[in-house]
PDB file of C-alpha atoms in Angstrom:
ATOM      1  CA  MET A 552      19.610  37.223 107.787  1.00 53.00           C
ATOM      2  CA  ILE A 553      19.370  34.075 105.446  1.00 57.00           C
ATOM      3  CA  HIS A 554      16.025  32.937 104.508  1.00 56.00           C
ATOM      4  CA  ALA A 555      15.534  29.195 103.854  1.00 59.00           C
ATOM      5  CA  ASN A 556      12.612  29.608 101.447  1.00 58.00           C
ATOM      6  CA  SER A 557      14.631  31.856  99.176  1.00 61.00           C
ATOM      7  CA  LYS A 558      14.814  30.409  95.506  1.00 76.00           C
ATOM      8  CA  LYS A 559      17.982  32.268  94.830  1.00 80.00           C
ATOM      9  CA  LYS A 560      21.369  30.714  95.037  1.00 92.00           C
ATOM     10  CA  TYR A 561      23.131  33.791  96.190  1.00 95.00           C
ATOM     11  CA  LEU A 562      21.980  36.882  98.424  1.00 96.00           C
ATOM     12  CA  ASN A 563      23.233  40.491  98.717  1.00 97.00           C
ATOM     13  CA  VAL A 564      24.476  41.139 102.276  1.00 97.00           C
ATOM     14  CA  MET A 565      24.029  44.914 101.633  1.00 97.00           C
ATOM     15  CA  GLU A 566      20.336  44.462 101.213  1.00 97.00           C
ATOM     16  CA  ASP A 567      20.008  43.146 104.813  1.00 96.00           C
ATOM     17  CA  MET A 568      22.532  45.720 106.174  1.00 97.00           C
ATOM     18  CA  VAL A 569      20.341  48.528 104.534  1.00 98.00           C
ATOM     19  CA  ALA A 570      17.114  47.031 105.821  1.00 97.00           C
ATOM     20  CA  GLN A 571      18.427  46.948 109.374  1.00 97.00           C
ATOM     21  CA  GLU A 572      19.446  50.683 109.131  1.00 97.00           C
ATOM     22  CA  VAL A 573      16.271  51.672 107.751  1.00 97.00           C
ATOM     23  CA  ASN A 574      14.426  50.107 110.540  1.00 96.00           C
ATOM     24  CA  ARG A 575      16.690  51.957 112.972  1.00 97.00           C
ATOM     25  CA  GLN A 576      16.256  55.297 111.421  1.00 96.00           C
ATOM     26  CA  ILE A 577      12.636  55.069 110.766  1.00 94.00           C
ATOM     27  CA  THR A 578      11.921  54.479 114.533  1.00 93.00           C
ATOM     28  CA  LEU A 579      13.799  57.993 115.000  1.00 93.00           C
ATOM     29  CA  LEU A 580      11.111  59.689 112.657  1.00 90.00           C
ATOM     30  CA  PRO A 581       8.076  61.251 114.023  1.00 91.00           C
ATOM     31  CA  GLN A 582       5.101  58.797 113.988  1.00 90.00           C
ATOM     32  CA  LYS A 583       3.041  61.103 111.897  1.00 88.00           C
ATOM     33  CA  LEU A 584       5.775  61.310 109.145  1.00 87.00           C
ATOM     34  CA  ALA A 585       6.964  57.734 109.336  1.00 88.00           C
ATOM     35  CA  LYS A 586       3.599  56.175 108.291  1.00 87.00           C
ATOM     36  CA  TYR A 587       3.768  58.056 104.970  1.00 86.00           C
ATOM     37  CA  ILE A 588       7.392  56.771 104.202  1.00 89.00           C
ATOM     38  CA  LYS A 589       7.478  53.879 101.680  1.00 89.00           C
ATOM     39  CA  ARG A 590      10.179  51.672 103.128  1.00 93.00           C
ATOM     40  CA  VAL A 591      10.687  49.897  99.790  1.00 93.00           C
ATOM     41  CA  ASP A 592      11.591  53.362  98.144  1.00 93.00           C
ATOM     42  CA  VAL A 593      14.082  54.273 100.908  1.00 95.00           C
ATOM     43  CA  GLU A 594      15.787  50.975 100.703  1.00 97.00           C
ATOM     44  CA  THR A 595      15.967  50.948  96.793  1.00 96.00           C
ATOM     45  CA  TYR A 596      17.398  54.534  96.811  1.00 96.00           C
ATOM     46  CA  ALA A 597      19.878  53.471  99.378  1.00 97.00           C
ATOM     47  CA  LEU A 598      20.958  50.159  97.539  1.00 97.00           C
ATOM     48  CA  ASN A 599      21.343  51.836  94.282  1.00 97.00           C
ATOM     49  CA  ARG A 600      24.010  54.045  95.999  1.00 97.00           C
ATOM     50  CA  LEU A 601      26.068  51.195  97.797  1.00 97.00           C
ATOM     51  CA  PRO A 602      28.067  48.610  96.409  1.00 97.00           C
ATOM     52  CA  PRO A 603      26.616  44.910  96.333  1.00 97.00           C
ATOM     53  CA  LEU A 604      27.977  42.235  98.506  1.00 97.00           C
ATOM     54  CA  TYR A 605      26.915  39.091  97.283  1.00 97.00           C
ATOM     55  CA  ALA A 606      27.273  35.779  99.158  1.00 97.00           C
ATOM     56  CA  SER A 607      26.444  32.232  98.089  1.00 96.00           C
ATOM     57  CA  SER A 608      27.592  30.283 101.259  1.00 96.00           C
ATOM     58  CA  GLN A 609      27.294  30.537 104.919  1.00 96.00           C
ATOM     59  CA  GLU A 610      31.052  31.373 105.060  1.00 97.00           C
ATOM     60  CA  GLY A 611      30.680  33.865 102.305  1.00 97.00           C
ATOM     61  CA  TRP A 612      27.566  35.541 104.122  1.00 97.00           C
ATOM     62  CA  LYS A 613      29.683  36.034 107.159  1.00 97.00           C
ATOM     63  CA  PHE A 614      32.613  37.265 105.519  1.00 97.00           C
ATOM     64  CA  GLN A 615      30.469  39.930 103.477  1.00 97.00           C
ATOM     65  CA  THR A 616      28.597  40.826 106.502  1.00 97.00           C
ATOM     66  CA  LYS A 617      31.916  41.628 108.512  1.00 97.00           C
ATOM     67  CA  LYS A 618      33.176  43.408 105.402  1.00 96.00           C
ATOM     68  CA  ALA A 619      29.951  45.542 105.392  1.00 96.00           C
ATOM     69  CA  GLN A 620      30.031  46.479 109.013  1.00 96.00           C
ATOM     70  CA  GLU A 621      33.789  47.237 108.841  1.00 96.00           C
ATOM     71  CA  ASP A 622      33.980  49.021 105.635  1.00 96.00           C
ATOM     72  CA  TYR A 623      30.618  50.371 105.020  1.00 97.00           C
ATOM     73  CA  ARG A 624      28.883  51.071 108.192  1.00 96.00           C
ATOM     74  CA  LYS A 625      29.299  54.649 108.280  1.00 97.00           C
ATOM     75  CA  GLU A 626      28.476  54.966 104.474  1.00 98.00           C
ATOM     76  CA  ILE A 627      25.191  52.951 104.925  1.00 97.00           C
ATOM     77  CA  VAL A 628      24.094  55.173 107.770  1.00 97.00           C
ATOM     78  CA  VAL A 629      24.672  58.406 105.851  1.00 97.00           C
ATOM     79  CA  VAL A 630      23.074  57.035 102.421  1.00 97.00           C
ATOM     80  CA  VAL A 631      20.039  55.926 104.268  1.00 97.00           C
ATOM     81  CA  ARG A 632      19.750  59.288 105.886  1.00 96.00           C
ATOM     82  CA  HIS A 633      19.939  60.808 102.491  1.00 96.00           C
ATOM     83  CA  ALA A 634      17.370  58.319 101.250  1.00 95.00           C
ATOM     84  CA  PHE A 635      14.753  59.327 103.624  1.00 93.00           C
ATOM     85  CA  ALA A 636      15.462  62.986 102.729  1.00 91.00           C
ATOM     86  CA  ALA A 637      14.742  62.112  99.077  1.00 90.00           C
ATOM     87  CA  VAL A 638      11.674  60.209  99.669  1.00 87.00           C
ATOM     88  CA  GLN A 639      10.283  62.724 101.769  1.00 83.00           C
ATOM     89  CA  ARG A 640      10.586  65.208  99.004  1.00 72.00           C
ATOM     90  CA  ASP A 641       8.362  62.952  96.667  1.00 66.00           C
ATOM     91  CA  LEU A 642       5.643  61.919  99.326  1.00 59.00           C
ATOM     92  CA  LEU A 643       3.012  62.404  96.751  1.00 62.00           C
ATOM     93  CA  LYS A 644       4.627  60.741  93.973  1.00 66.00           C
ATOM     94  CA  SER A 645       2.675  57.662  92.959  1.00 69.00           C
ATOM     95  CA  SER A 646       4.430  54.380  91.813  1.00 71.00           C
ATOM     96  CA  THR A 647       3.283  51.008  90.954  1.00 76.00           C
ATOM     97  CA  PRO A 648       4.979  48.128  92.996  1.00 78.00           C
ATOM     98  CA  LEU A 649       6.603  45.481  91.049  1.00 81.00           C
ATOM     99  CA  PHE A 650       5.288  42.656  93.250  1.00 78.00           C
ATOM    100  CA  THR A 651       1.538  42.405  93.851  1.00 69.00           C
ATOM    101  CA  GLU A 652       2.099  41.382  97.607  1.00 63.00           C
ATOM    102  CA  GLU A 653       3.467  45.099  98.241  1.00 52.00           C
ATOM    103  CA  THR A 654       0.346  46.319  96.453  1.00 49.00           C
ATOM    104  CA  LYS A 655      -1.959  44.341  98.971  1.00 54.00           C
ATOM    105  CA  LYS A 656      -0.170  45.544 101.856  1.00 54.00           C
ATOM    106  CA  VAL A 657      -0.422  49.216 100.864  1.00 49.00           C
ATOM    107  CA  SER A 658      -4.148  48.826 100.165  1.00 50.00           C
ATOM    108  CA  SER A 659      -4.638  47.138 103.659  1.00 54.00           C
ATOM    109  CA  LEU A 660      -2.756  49.748 105.347  1.00 50.00           C
ATOM    110  CA  VAL A 661      -5.001  52.514 103.681  1.00 45.00           C
ATOM    111  CA  THR A 662      -8.102  50.757 104.424  1.00 47.00           C
ATOM    112  CA  LYS A 663      -7.077  50.383 108.084  1.00 52.00           C
ATOM    113  CA  ALA A 664      -6.203  54.214 108.251  1.00 48.00           C
ATOM    114  CA  GLY A 665      -9.862  54.929 107.330  1.00 48.00           C
ATOM    115  CA  GLY A 666      -9.639  55.889 103.786  1.00 45.00           C
ATOM    116  CA  SER A 667      -9.678  54.417 100.277  1.00 44.00           C
ATOM    117  CA  THR A 668      -7.221  54.679  97.629  1.00 45.00           C
ATOM    118  CA  ALA A 669      -9.851  56.674  95.499  1.00 47.00           C
ATOM    119  CA  GLU A 670     -10.160  59.086  98.413  1.00 45.00           C
ATOM    120  CA  ASN A 671      -6.481  59.409  98.653  1.00 45.00           C
ATOM    121  CA  LYS A 672      -6.247  60.150  94.855  1.00 45.00           C
ATOM    122  CA  GLU A 673      -8.878  62.807  95.133  1.00 46.00           C
ATOM    123  CA  SER A 674      -7.390  64.534  98.107  1.00 42.00           C
ATOM    124  CA  SER A 675      -3.933  64.495  96.310  1.00 42.00           C
ATOM    125  CA  LYS A 676      -5.557  66.138  93.362  1.00 43.00           C
ATOM    126  CA  ASN A 677      -5.875  69.363  95.456  1.00 43.00           C
ATOM    127  CA  TYR A 678      -2.070  69.342  95.854  1.00 42.00           C
ATOM    128  CA  ASN A 679      -1.106  69.106  92.214  1.00 42.00           C
ATOM    129  CA  TRP A 680       0.442  72.428  90.961  1.00 44.00           C
ATOM    130  CA  LYS A 681      -0.629  72.992  87.261  1.00 42.00           C
ATOM    131  CA  HIS A 682       2.723  74.056  85.526  1.00 42.00           C
ATOM    132  CA  SER A 683       0.919  74.907  82.220  1.00 44.00           C
ATOM    133  CA  GLN A 684      -1.141  77.629  83.882  1.00 42.00           C
ATOM    134  CA  TYR A 685       1.750  79.456  84.909  1.00 41.00           C
ATOM    135  CA  TYR A 686       4.366  78.946  82.071  1.00 41.00           C
ATOM    136  CA  HIS A 687       3.987  78.281  78.376  1.00 44.00           C
ATOM    137  CA  LEU A 688       6.471  76.446  76.453  1.00 44.00           C
ATOM    138  CA  GLY A 689       8.887  78.747  74.699  1.00 48.00           C
ATOM    139  CA  SER A 690       8.169  81.715  76.791  1.00 46.00           C
ATOM    140  CA  SER A 691      10.574  83.161  79.380  1.00 48.00           C
ATOM    141  CA  ARG A 692       9.792  84.226  82.880  1.00 46.00           C
ATOM    142  CA  ARG A 693      10.408  88.008  83.347  1.00 41.00           C
TER     143      ARG A 693
END
């Protein structure tokens, strides 16, 4: 999908294809799990494992979209599935978004869900495993 308000003079078709596949696959997840998945993490994980397909014209967009659908459709499905698995492994991993609007969206979702970020940080502390309590540098496990 081409956005008229984009300031860039070129777009990566693969971003749109991955976003569509993430939308499709997230609907297949249980709702309780899906609400904890950071869509941006899934998309970036997948995009880092797929080739870019840039276009700078309408014709180029159509050509690259056709190429993505014909040559990469199956690979996109598999890579996005792997991305969901990778992101699910790190649900408690915290990250700082690059863009402030993403931070605002996450904060508003947390507030709507009935909790604050301070409460979430406090509750996640209970799940942190203290590696140093069990292993010391230079010692081996026997």
